[in-house]
Amino acid sequence: MKRIHACFTEELPEGEALRLDTTPVIALFHVGGEYYAINDQCSHGNASMSEGYIEDDATVECPLHATSFCLKTGKALCLPATIPLQTYPVTVTEGAVFIDIPEEA
Ligand code: FES
């Protein structure tokens, strides 16, 4: 597991998302006072979840075919996507946001 510094809290306002140039590419969201990290690429096609529509119930809707994903679990909540998105633990310490990413096998 490696811990990366994603951003500072003031760089990601409530209701917005940030695309991180990590491997894999990760989308970081700030919703309802919480931060969530998921794979940026939709499990159904070539769409960036950081460009999706963020809802107050901690879901994001894919901008291409409108599957809604739970930001807490990564689960696809409706069709056409059926495969969940990987989620990553997020830690906020002294105004800095960190994400734990598994080491590659
Ligand atoms: S690419 Fe996301 S639902 Fe199709």
PDB file of N, CA and C and ligand atoms in Angstrom:
ATOM      1  N   MET A   1       0.850  -1.197   0.000  1.00  0.00           N
ATOM      2  CA  MET A   1       0.000   0.000   0.000  1.00  0.00           C
ATOM      3  C   MET A   1       0.880   1.240   0.000  1.00  0.00           C
ATOM      4  N   LYS A   2       0.595   2.148  -0.880  1.00  0.00           N
ATOM      5  CA  LYS A   2       1.330   3.418  -0.822  1.00  0.00           C
ATOM      6  C   LYS A   2       0.326   4.550  -0.623  1.00  0.00           C
ATOM      7  N   ARG A   3       0.757   5.551   0.128  1.00  0.00           N
ATOM      8  CA  ARG A   3      -0.102   6.689   0.441  1.00  0.00           C
ATOM      9  C   ARG A   3       0.349   7.879  -0.399  1.00  0.00           C
ATOM     10  N   ILE A   4      -0.589   8.423  -1.169  1.00  0.00           N
ATOM     11  CA  ILE A   4      -0.234   9.593  -1.981  1.00  0.00           C
ATOM     12  C   ILE A   4      -0.962  10.825  -1.467  1.00  0.00           C
ATOM     13  N   HIS A   5      -0.312  11.964  -1.599  1.00  0.00           N
ATOM     14  CA  HIS A   5      -0.947  13.239  -1.260  1.00  0.00           C
ATOM     15  C   HIS A   5      -1.745  13.682  -2.475  1.00  0.00           C
ATOM     16  N   ALA A   6      -3.072  13.730  -2.328  1.00  0.00           N
ATOM     17  CA  ALA A   6      -3.930  14.046  -3.467  1.00  0.00           C
ATOM     18  C   ALA A   6      -4.073  15.549  -3.671  1.00  0.00           C
ATOM     19  N   CYS A   7      -4.343  16.278  -2.584  1.00  0.00           N
ATOM     20  CA  CYS A   7      -4.560  17.721  -2.679  1.00  0.00           C
ATOM     21  C   CYS A   7      -4.704  18.266  -1.270  1.00  0.00           C
ATOM     22  N   PHE A   8      -4.901  19.575  -1.178  1.00  0.00           N
ATOM     23  CA  PHE A   8      -5.284  20.191   0.091  1.00  0.00           C
ATOM     24  C   PHE A   8      -6.789  20.427   0.071  1.00  0.00           C
ATOM     25  N   THR A   9      -7.398  20.420   1.245  1.00  0.00           N
ATOM     26  CA  THR A   9      -8.865  20.491   1.301  1.00  0.00           C
ATOM     27  C   THR A   9      -9.405  21.733   0.585  1.00  0.00           C
ATOM     28  N   GLU A  10      -8.684  22.850   0.665  1.00  0.00           N
ATOM     29  CA  GLU A  10      -9.195  24.069   0.021  1.00  0.00           C
ATOM     30  C   GLU A  10      -9.127  23.997  -1.502  1.00  0.00           C
ATOM     31  N   GLU A  11      -8.448  22.999  -2.027  1.00  0.00           N
ATOM     32  CA  GLU A  11      -8.356  22.851  -3.484  1.00  0.00           C
ATOM     33  C   GLU A  11      -9.536  22.069  -4.057  1.00  0.00           C
ATOM     34  N   LEU A  12     -10.338  21.475  -3.200  1.00  0.00           N
ATOM     35  CA  LEU A  12     -11.464  20.661  -3.679  1.00  0.00           C
ATOM     36  C   LEU A  12     -12.732  21.054  -2.917  1.00  0.00           C
ATOM     37  N   PRO A  13     -13.467  22.039  -3.434  1.00  0.00           N
ATOM     38  CA  PRO A  13     -14.680  22.495  -2.756  1.00  0.00           C
ATOM     39  C   PRO A  13     -15.761  21.414  -2.717  1.00  0.00           C
ATOM     40  N   GLU A  14     -16.679  21.570  -1.795  1.00  0.00           N
ATOM     41  CA  GLU A  14     -17.829  20.683  -1.677  1.00  0.00           C
ATOM     42  C   GLU A  14     -18.562  20.581  -3.022  1.00  0.00           C
ATOM     43  N   GLY A  15     -18.914  19.333  -3.396  1.00  0.00           N
ATOM     44  CA  GLY A  15     -19.681  19.121  -4.623  1.00  0.00           C
ATOM     45  C   GLY A  15     -18.840  19.044  -5.879  1.00  0.00           C
ATOM     46  N   GLU A  16     -17.505  18.997  -5.716  1.00  0.00           N
ATOM     47  CA  GLU A  16     -16.644  18.950  -6.899  1.00  0.00           C
ATOM     48  C   GLU A  16     -15.769  17.699  -6.888  1.00  0.00           C
ATOM     49  N   ALA A  17     -15.118  17.460  -8.022  1.00  0.00           N
ATOM     50  CA  ALA A  17     -14.259  16.283  -8.176  1.00  0.00           C
ATOM     51  C   ALA A  17     -12.919  16.690  -8.776  1.00  0.00           C
ATOM     52  N   LEU A  18     -11.934  15.856  -8.543  1.00  0.00           N
ATOM     53  CA  LEU A  18     -10.582  16.097  -9.027  1.00  0.00           C
ATOM     54  C   LEU A  18     -10.088  14.816  -9.680  1.00  0.00           C
ATOM     55  N   ARG A  19      -9.496  14.941 -10.868  1.00  0.00           N
ATOM     56  CA  ARG A  19      -8.920  13.780 -11.557  1.00  0.00           C
ATOM     57  C   ARG A  19      -7.435  13.748 -11.246  1.00  0.00           C
ATOM     58  N   LEU A  20      -6.969  12.635 -10.701  1.00  0.00           N
ATOM     59  CA  LEU A  20      -5.574  12.522 -10.281  1.00  0.00           C
ATOM     60  C   LEU A  20      -4.799  11.687 -11.284  1.00  0.00           C
ATOM     61  N   ASP A  21      -3.655  12.193 -11.664  1.00  0.00           N
ATOM     62  CA  ASP A  21      -2.831  11.502 -12.667  1.00  0.00           C
ATOM     63  C   ASP A  21      -1.996  10.418 -11.994  1.00  0.00           C
ATOM     64  N   THR A  22      -2.694   9.452 -11.416  1.00  0.00           N
ATOM     65  CA  THR A  22      -2.055   8.343 -10.712  1.00  0.00           C
ATOM     66  C   THR A  22      -2.184   7.082 -11.565  1.00  0.00           C
ATOM     67  N   THR A  23      -1.618   5.993 -11.085  1.00  0.00           N
ATOM     68  CA  THR A  23      -1.798   4.697 -11.749  1.00  0.00           C
ATOM     69  C   THR A  23      -2.429   3.738 -10.749  1.00  0.00           C
ATOM     70  N   PRO A  24      -3.690   3.352 -10.939  1.00  0.00           N
ATOM     71  CA  PRO A  24      -4.615   3.807 -11.982  1.00  0.00           C
ATOM     72  C   PRO A  24      -5.054   5.247 -11.738  1.00  0.00           C
ATOM     73  N   VAL A  25      -5.641   5.850 -12.772  1.00  0.00           N
ATOM     74  CA  VAL A  25      -6.154   7.213 -12.618  1.00  0.00           C
ATOM     75  C   VAL A  25      -7.333   7.178 -11.651  1.00  0.00           C
ATOM     76  N   ILE A  26      -7.312   8.086 -10.679  1.00  0.00           N
ATOM     77  CA  ILE A  26      -8.314   8.097  -9.609  1.00  0.00           C
ATOM     78  C   ILE A  26      -9.101   9.397  -9.656  1.00  0.00           C
ATOM     79  N   ALA A  27     -10.389   9.300  -9.370  1.00  0.00           N
ATOM     80  CA  ALA A  27     -11.241  10.477  -9.213  1.00  0.00           C
ATOM     81  C   ALA A  27     -11.507  10.662  -7.723  1.00  0.00           C
ATOM     82  N   LEU A  28     -11.245  11.872  -7.244  1.00  0.00           N
ATOM     83  CA  LEU A  28     -11.465  12.207  -5.837  1.00  0.00           C
ATOM     84  C   LEU A  28     -12.652  13.157  -5.753  1.00  0.00           C
ATOM     85  N   PHE A  29     -13.601  12.843  -4.864  1.00  0.00           N
ATOM     86  CA  PHE A  29     -14.830  13.627  -4.732  1.00  0.00           C
ATOM     87  C   PHE A  29     -14.942  14.198  -3.328  1.00  0.00           C
ATOM     88  N   HIS A  30     -15.587  15.346  -3.228  1.00  0.00           N
ATOM     89  CA  HIS A  30     -15.900  15.960  -1.933  1.00  0.00           C
ATOM     90  C   HIS A  30     -17.415  16.154  -1.893  1.00  0.00           C
ATOM     91  N   VAL A  31     -18.080  15.311  -1.126  1.00  0.00           N
ATOM     92  CA  VAL A  31     -19.543  15.317  -1.074  1.00  0.00           C
ATOM     93  C   VAL A  31     -20.000  15.165   0.373  1.00  0.00           C
ATOM     94  N   GLY A  32     -20.878  16.047   0.798  1.00  0.00           N
ATOM     95  CA  GLY A  32     -21.449  15.941   2.145  1.00  0.00           C
ATOM     96  C   GLY A  32     -20.379  16.007   3.233  1.00  0.00           C
ATOM     97  N   GLY A  33     -19.328  16.755   2.981  1.00  0.00           N
ATOM     98  CA  GLY A  33     -18.266  16.908   3.971  1.00  0.00           C
ATOM     99  C   GLY A  33     -17.270  15.765   4.008  1.00  0.00           C
ATOM    100  N   GLU A  34     -17.506  14.762   3.160  1.00  0.00           N
ATOM    101  CA  GLU A  34     -16.597  13.602   3.108  1.00  0.00           C
ATOM    102  C   GLU A  34     -15.844  13.586   1.778  1.00  0.00           C
ATOM    103  N   TYR A  35     -14.728  12.862   1.788  1.00  0.00           N
ATOM    104  CA  TYR A  35     -13.935  12.693   0.570  1.00  0.00           C
ATOM    105  C   TYR A  35     -13.981  11.219   0.161  1.00  0.00           C
ATOM    106  N   TYR A  36     -14.140  10.973  -1.141  1.00  0.00           N
ATOM    107  CA  TYR A  36     -14.218   9.611  -1.662  1.00  0.00           C
ATOM    108  C   TYR A  36     -13.305   9.488  -2.874  1.00  0.00           C
ATOM    109  N   ALA A  37     -12.616   8.363  -2.966  1.00  0.00           N
ATOM    110  CA  ALA A  37     -11.736   8.110  -4.103  1.00  0.00           C
ATOM    111  C   ALA A  37     -12.182   6.826  -4.792  1.00  0.00           C
ATOM    112  N   ILE A  38     -12.355   6.906  -6.113  1.00  0.00           N
ATOM    113  CA  ILE A  38     -12.729   5.734  -6.917  1.00  0.00           C
ATOM    114  C   ILE A  38     -11.920   5.761  -8.209  1.00  0.00           C
ATOM    115  N   ASN A  39     -11.903   4.637  -8.923  1.00  0.00           N
ATOM    116  CA  ASN A  39     -11.271   4.627 -10.237  1.00  0.00           C
ATOM    117  C   ASN A  39     -11.960   5.655 -11.130  1.00  0.00           C
ATOM    118  N   ASP A  40     -11.142   6.419 -11.863  1.00  0.00           N
ATOM    119  CA  ASP A  40     -11.723   7.472 -12.693  1.00  0.00           C
ATOM    120  C   ASP A  40     -12.418   6.908 -13.919  1.00  0.00           C
ATOM    121  N   GLN A  41     -11.904   5.806 -14.461  1.00  0.00           N
ATOM    122  CA  GLN A  41     -12.515   5.276 -15.688  1.00  0.00           C
ATOM    123  C   GLN A  41     -13.735   4.430 -15.351  1.00  0.00           C
ATOM    124  N   CYS A  42     -14.821   4.730 -16.021  1.00  0.00           N
ATOM    125  CA  CYS A  42     -16.049   3.960 -15.823  1.00  0.00           C
ATOM    126  C   CYS A  42     -15.800   2.495 -16.164  1.00  0.00           C
ATOM    127  N   SER A  43     -16.464   1.602 -15.438  1.00  0.00           N
ATOM    128  CA  SER A  43     -16.298   0.168 -15.686  1.00  0.00           C
ATOM    129  C   SER A  43     -17.043  -0.279 -16.943  1.00  0.00           C
ATOM    130  N   HIS A  44     -17.825   0.599 -17.528  1.00  0.00           N
ATOM    131  CA  HIS A  44     -18.616   0.245 -18.705  1.00  0.00           C
ATOM    132  C   HIS A  44     -18.016   0.762 -20.006  1.00  0.00           C
ATOM    133  N   GLY A  45     -17.197   1.812 -19.942  1.00  0.00           N
ATOM    134  CA  GLY A  45     -16.663   2.378 -21.169  1.00  0.00           C
ATOM    135  C   GLY A  45     -15.641   3.451 -20.880  1.00  0.00           C
ATOM    136  N   ASN A  46     -15.306   4.196 -21.910  1.00  0.00           N
ATOM    137  CA  ASN A  46     -14.228   5.179 -21.799  1.00  0.00           C
ATOM    138  C   ASN A  46     -14.781   6.534 -21.374  1.00  0.00           C
ATOM    139  N   ALA A  47     -15.158   6.611 -20.121  1.00  0.00           N
ATOM    140  CA  ALA A  47     -15.687   7.856 -19.571  1.00  0.00           C
ATOM    141  C   ALA A  47     -14.967   8.169 -18.265  1.00  0.00           C
ATOM    142  N   SER A  48     -14.770   9.456 -18.019  1.00  0.00           N
ATOM    143  CA  SER A  48     -14.086   9.905 -16.806  1.00  0.00           C
ATOM    144  C   SER A  48     -15.115  10.240 -15.734  1.00  0.00           C
ATOM    145  N   MET A  49     -15.070   9.493 -14.630  1.00  0.00           N
ATOM    146  CA  MET A  49     -16.060   9.716 -13.579  1.00  0.00           C
ATOM    147  C   MET A  49     -15.903  11.085 -12.921  1.00  0.00           C
ATOM    148  N   SER A  50     -14.697  11.670 -12.996  1.00  0.00           N
ATOM    149  CA  SER A  50     -14.520  13.007 -12.422  1.00  0.00           C
ATOM    150  C   SER A  50     -15.304  14.054 -13.208  1.00  0.00           C
ATOM    151  N   GLU A  51     -15.770  13.686 -14.404  1.00  0.00           N
ATOM    152  CA  GLU A  51     -16.597  14.595 -15.209  1.00  0.00           C
ATOM    153  C   GLU A  51     -18.078  14.244 -15.086  1.00  0.00           C
ATOM    154  N   GLY A  52     -18.388  13.323 -14.168  1.00  0.00           N
ATOM    155  CA  GLY A  52     -19.767  12.900 -13.990  1.00  0.00           C
ATOM    156  C   GLY A  52     -20.580  13.879 -13.163  1.00  0.00           C
ATOM    157  N   TYR A  53     -21.855  13.516 -12.954  1.00  0.00           N
ATOM    158  CA  TYR A  53     -22.777  14.381 -12.228  1.00  0.00           C
ATOM    159  C   TYR A  53     -22.838  13.900 -10.780  1.00  0.00           C
ATOM    160  N   ILE A  54     -22.404  14.760  -9.877  1.00  0.00           N
ATOM    161  CA  ILE A  54     -22.302  14.397  -8.465  1.00  0.00           C
ATOM    162  C   ILE A  54     -23.622  14.710  -7.775  1.00  0.00           C
ATOM    163  N   GLU A  55     -24.119  13.735  -7.018  1.00  0.00           N
ATOM    164  CA  GLU A  55     -25.370  13.924  -6.282  1.00  0.00           C
ATOM    165  C   GLU A  55     -25.072  13.998  -4.795  1.00  0.00           C
ATOM    166  N   ASP A  56     -25.968  14.660  -4.061  1.00  0.00           N
ATOM    167  CA  ASP A  56     -25.769  14.861  -2.620  1.00  0.00           C
ATOM    168  C   ASP A  56     -25.785  13.559  -1.830  1.00  0.00           C
ATOM    169  N   ASP A  57     -26.358  12.489  -2.403  1.00  0.00           N
ATOM    170  CA  ASP A  57     -26.427  11.211  -1.687  1.00  0.00           C
ATOM    171  C   ASP A  57     -25.163  10.377  -1.903  1.00  0.00           C
ATOM    172  N   ALA A  58     -24.054  11.039  -2.226  1.00  0.00           N
ATOM    173  CA  ALA A  58     -22.754  10.379  -2.402  1.00  0.00           C
ATOM    174  C   ALA A  58     -22.783   9.359  -3.533  1.00  0.00           C
ATOM    175  N   THR A  59     -23.369   9.789  -4.640  1.00  0.00           N
ATOM    176  CA  THR A  59     -23.316   8.995  -5.866  1.00  0.00           C
ATOM    177  C   THR A  59     -22.802   9.899  -6.983  1.00  0.00           C
ATOM    178  N   VAL A  60     -22.291   9.254  -8.038  1.00  0.00           N
ATOM    179  CA  VAL A  60     -21.881  10.002  -9.221  1.00  0.00           C
ATOM    180  C   VAL A  60     -22.432   9.279 -10.439  1.00  0.00           C
ATOM    181  N   GLU A  61     -22.942  10.068 -11.371  1.00  0.00           N
ATOM    182  CA  GLU A  61     -23.543   9.509 -12.573  1.00  0.00           C
ATOM    183  C   GLU A  61     -22.556   9.630 -13.716  1.00  0.00           C
ATOM    184  N   CYS A  62     -22.306   8.508 -14.396  1.00  0.00           N
ATOM    185  CA  CYS A  62     -21.379   8.504 -15.518  1.00  0.00           C
ATOM    186  C   CYS A  62     -21.843   9.502 -16.586  1.00  0.00           C
ATOM    187  N   PRO A  63     -20.917  10.319 -17.118  1.00  0.00           N
ATOM    188  CA  PRO A  63     -21.331  11.316 -18.106  1.00  0.00           C
ATOM    189  C   PRO A  63     -21.695  10.719 -19.463  1.00  0.00           C
ATOM    190  N   LEU A  64     -21.358   9.433 -19.684  1.00  0.00           N
ATOM    191  CA  LEU A  64     -21.596   8.856 -21.011  1.00  0.00           C
ATOM    192  C   LEU A  64     -22.939   8.127 -21.112  1.00  0.00           C
ATOM    193  N   HIS A  65     -23.196   7.170 -20.215  1.00  0.00           N
ATOM    194  CA  HIS A  65     -24.444   6.400 -20.302  1.00  0.00           C
ATOM    195  C   HIS A  65     -25.253   6.429 -19.012  1.00  0.00           C
ATOM    196  N   ALA A  66     -24.865   7.296 -18.081  1.00  0.00           N
ATOM    197  CA  ALA A  66     -25.695   7.622 -16.926  1.00  0.00           C
ATOM    198  C   ALA A  66     -25.832   6.539 -15.859  1.00  0.00           C
ATOM    199  N   THR A  67     -24.947   5.541 -15.852  1.00  0.00           N
ATOM    200  CA  THR A  67     -24.964   4.654 -14.684  1.00  0.00           C
ATOM    201  C   THR A  67     -24.572   5.458 -13.452  1.00  0.00           C
ATOM    202  N   SER A  68     -25.301   5.226 -12.364  1.00  0.00           N
ATOM    203  CA  SER A  68     -24.996   5.890 -11.105  1.00  0.00           C
ATOM    204  C   SER A  68     -24.162   4.943 -10.245  1.00  0.00           C
ATOM    205  N   PHE A  69     -23.061   5.442  -9.727  1.00  0.00           N
ATOM    206  CA  PHE A  69     -22.180   4.644  -8.865  1.00  0.00           C
ATOM    207  C   PHE A  69     -22.190   5.214  -7.451  1.00  0.00           C
ATOM    208  N   CYS A  70     -22.191   4.315  -6.472  1.00  0.00           N
ATOM    209  CA  CYS A  70     -22.074   4.719  -5.072  1.00  0.00           C
ATOM    210  C   CYS A  70     -20.609   5.079  -4.797  1.00  0.00           C
ATOM    211  N   LEU A  71     -20.370   6.279  -4.281  1.00  0.00           N
ATOM    212  CA  LEU A  71     -18.994   6.694  -4.007  1.00  0.00           C
ATOM    213  C   LEU A  71     -18.419   5.972  -2.793  1.00  0.00           C
ATOM    214  N   LYS A  72     -19.274   5.466  -1.913  1.00  0.00           N
ATOM    215  CA  LYS A  72     -18.794   4.772  -0.706  1.00  0.00           C
ATOM    216  C   LYS A  72     -18.337   3.354  -1.007  1.00  0.00           C
ATOM    217  N   THR A  73     -19.082   2.671  -1.899  1.00  0.00           N
ATOM    218  CA  THR A  73     -18.794   1.253  -2.160  1.00  0.00           C
ATOM    219  C   THR A  73     -18.277   1.000  -3.568  1.00  0.00           C
ATOM    220  N   GLY A  74     -18.501   1.941  -4.489  1.00  0.00           N
ATOM    221  CA  GLY A  74     -18.139   1.751  -5.893  1.00  0.00           C
ATOM    222  C   GLY A  74     -19.169   0.968  -6.677  1.00  0.00           C
ATOM    223  N   LYS A  75     -20.240   0.550  -6.014  1.00  0.00           N
ATOM    224  CA  LYS A  75     -21.245  -0.296  -6.661  1.00  0.00           C
ATOM    225  C   LYS A  75     -21.999   0.449  -7.760  1.00  0.00           C
ATOM    226  N   ALA A  76     -22.233  -0.254  -8.878  1.00  0.00           N
ATOM    227  CA  ALA A  76     -23.080   0.288  -9.945  1.00  0.00           C
ATOM    228  C   ALA A  76     -24.531   0.129  -9.517  1.00  0.00           C
ATOM    229  N   LEU A  77     -25.262   1.240  -9.445  1.00  0.00           N
ATOM    230  CA  LEU A  77     -26.615   1.219  -8.890  1.00  0.00           C
ATOM    231  C   LEU A  77     -27.689   1.052  -9.954  1.00  0.00           C
ATOM    232  N   CYS A  78     -27.304   1.152 -11.223  1.00  0.00           N
ATOM    233  CA  CYS A  78     -28.274   0.924 -12.293  1.00  0.00           C
ATOM    234  C   CYS A  78     -27.503   0.584 -13.569  1.00  0.00           C
ATOM    235  N   LEU A  79     -28.210   0.076 -14.554  1.00  0.00           N
ATOM    236  CA  LEU A  79     -27.607  -0.266 -15.837  1.00  0.00           C
ATOM    237  C   LEU A  79     -27.267   1.007 -16.608  1.00  0.00           C
ATOM    238  N   PRO A  80     -26.395   0.948 -17.619  1.00  0.00           N
ATOM    239  CA  PRO A  80     -25.868  -0.274 -18.224  1.00  0.00           C
ATOM    240  C   PRO A  80     -24.635  -0.873 -17.527  1.00  0.00           C
ATOM    241  N   ALA A  81     -23.916  -0.131 -16.705  1.00  0.00           N
ATOM    242  CA  ALA A  81     -22.747  -0.716 -16.050  1.00  0.00           C
ATOM    243  C   ALA A  81     -23.198  -1.723 -14.992  1.00  0.00           C
ATOM    244  N   THR A  82     -22.434  -2.806 -14.848  1.00  0.00           N
ATOM    245  CA  THR A  82     -22.738  -3.806 -13.823  1.00  0.00           C
ATOM    246  C   THR A  82     -21.532  -4.065 -12.920  1.00  0.00           C
ATOM    247  N   ILE A  83     -20.350  -3.690 -13.385  1.00  0.00           N
ATOM    248  CA  ILE A  83     -19.121  -3.946 -12.631  1.00  0.00           C
ATOM    249  C   ILE A  83     -18.842  -2.761 -11.709  1.00  0.00           C
ATOM    250  N   PRO A  84     -18.564  -3.028 -10.431  1.00  0.00           N
ATOM    251  CA  PRO A  84     -18.294  -1.917  -9.510  1.00  0.00           C
ATOM    252  C   PRO A  84     -16.967  -1.231  -9.832  1.00  0.00           C
ATOM    253  N   LEU A  85     -16.812  -0.019  -9.345  1.00  0.00           N
ATOM    254  CA  LEU A  85     -15.549   0.703  -9.460  1.00  0.00           C
ATOM    255  C   LEU A  85     -14.753   0.489  -8.175  1.00  0.00           C
ATOM    256  N   GLN A  86     -13.445   0.352  -8.351  1.00  0.00           N
ATOM    257  CA  GLN A  86     -12.560   0.216  -7.190  1.00  0.00           C
ATOM    258  C   GLN A  86     -12.632   1.491  -6.342  1.00  0.00           C
ATOM    259  N   THR A  87     -12.719   1.315  -5.027  1.00  0.00           N
ATOM    260  CA  THR A  87     -12.670   2.463  -4.120  1.00  0.00           C
ATOM    261  C   THR A  87     -11.347   2.428  -3.362  1.00  0.00           C
ATOM    262  N   TYR A  88     -10.940   3.576  -2.851  1.00  0.00           N
ATOM    263  CA  TYR A  88      -9.659   3.689  -2.140  1.00  0.00           C
ATOM    264  C   TYR A  88      -9.868   4.452  -0.845  1.00  0.00           C
ATOM    265  N   PRO A  89      -9.202   4.030   0.243  1.00  0.00           N
ATOM    266  CA  PRO A  89      -9.335   4.740   1.513  1.00  0.00           C
ATOM    267  C   PRO A  89      -8.753   6.156   1.424  1.00  0.00           C
ATOM    268  N   VAL A  90      -9.486   7.098   1.992  1.00  0.00           N
ATOM    269  CA  VAL A  90      -9.061   8.502   2.002  1.00  0.00           C
ATOM    270  C   VAL A  90      -8.864   8.948   3.444  1.00  0.00           C
ATOM    271  N   THR A  91      -7.779   9.653   3.693  1.00  0.00           N
ATOM    272  CA  THR A  91      -7.483  10.192   5.010  1.00  0.00           C
ATOM    273  C   THR A  91      -7.246  11.692   4.877  1.00  0.00           C
ATOM    274  N   VAL A  92      -7.841  12.464   5.779  1.00  0.00           N
ATOM    275  CA  VAL A  92      -7.608  13.908   5.800  1.00  0.00           C
ATOM    276  C   VAL A  92      -6.850  14.247   7.069  1.00  0.00           C
ATOM    277  N   THR A  93      -5.676  14.840   6.910  1.00  0.00           N
ATOM    278  CA  THR A  93      -4.831  15.199   8.044  1.00  0.00           C
ATOM    279  C   THR A  93      -4.334  16.626   7.892  1.00  0.00           C
ATOM    280  N   GLU A  94      -4.712  17.480   8.851  1.00  0.00           N
ATOM    281  CA  GLU A  94      -4.249  18.867   8.875  1.00  0.00           C
ATOM    282  C   GLU A  94      -4.416  19.544   7.511  1.00  0.00           C
ATOM    283  N   GLY A  95      -5.608  19.372   6.941  1.00  0.00           N
ATOM    284  CA  GLY A  95      -5.920  20.073   5.693  1.00  0.00           C
ATOM    285  C   GLY A  95      -5.360  19.432   4.442  1.00  0.00           C
ATOM    286  N   ALA A  96      -4.744  18.283   4.572  1.00  0.00           N
ATOM    287  CA  ALA A  96      -4.209  17.586   3.403  1.00  0.00           C
ATOM    288  C   ALA A  96      -4.978  16.277   3.202  1.00  0.00           C
ATOM    289  N   VAL A  97      -5.257  15.953   1.935  1.00  0.00           N
ATOM    290  CA  VAL A  97      -6.031  14.756   1.607  1.00  0.00           C
ATOM    291  C   VAL A  97      -5.091  13.691   1.030  1.00  0.00           C
ATOM    292  N   PHE A  98      -5.131  12.511   1.625  1.00  0.00           N
ATOM    293  CA  PHE A  98      -4.267  11.406   1.208  1.00  0.00           C
ATOM    294  C   PHE A  98      -5.124  10.224   0.761  1.00  0.00           C
ATOM    295  N   ILE A  99      -4.610   9.467  -0.205  1.00  0.00           N
ATOM    296  CA  ILE A  99      -5.298   8.270  -0.691  1.00  0.00           C
ATOM    297  C   ILE A  99      -4.327   7.094  -0.588  1.00  0.00           C
ATOM    298  N   ASP A 100      -4.838   5.965  -0.090  1.00  0.00           N
ATOM    299  CA  ASP A 100      -4.046   4.739  -0.016  1.00  0.00           C
ATOM    300  C   ASP A 100      -4.311   3.896  -1.251  1.00  0.00           C
ATOM    301  N   ILE A 101      -3.252   3.605  -1.984  1.00  0.00           N
ATOM    302  CA  ILE A 101      -3.370   2.824  -3.221  1.00  0.00           C
ATOM    303  C   ILE A 101      -2.584   1.523  -3.040  1.00  0.00           C
ATOM    304  N   PRO A 102      -3.189   0.365  -3.374  1.00  0.00           N
ATOM    305  CA  PRO A 102      -2.443  -0.892  -3.258  1.00  0.00           C
ATOM    306  C   PRO A 102      -1.225  -0.882  -4.193  1.00  0.00           C
ATOM    307  N   GLU A 103      -0.153  -1.506  -3.755  1.00  0.00           N
ATOM    308  CA  GLU A 103       1.015  -1.659  -4.631  1.00  0.00           C
ATOM    309  C   GLU A 103       0.629  -2.598  -5.758  1.00  0.00           C
ATOM    310  N   GLU A 104       1.204  -2.353  -6.935  1.00  0.00           N
ATOM    311  CA  GLU A 104       0.889  -3.231  -8.060  1.00  0.00           C
ATOM    312  C   GLU A 104       1.504  -4.592  -7.850  1.00  0.00           C
ATOM    313  N   ALA A 105       0.792  -5.620  -8.268  1.00  0.00           N
ATOM    314  CA  ALA A 105       1.268  -6.982  -8.107  1.00  0.00           C
ATOM    315  C   ALA A 105       2.464  -7.240  -8.990  1.00  0.00           C
TER     316      ALA A 105
HETATM  317  S1  FES B   1     -19.315   4.460 -20.055  1.00  0.00           S
HETATM  318 FE1  FES B   1     -20.122   4.763 -18.067  1.00  0.00          FE
HETATM  319  S2  FES B   1     -22.098   3.854 -18.158  1.00  0.00           S
HETATM  320 FE2  FES B   1     -21.269   3.557 -20.154  1.00  0.00          FE
END
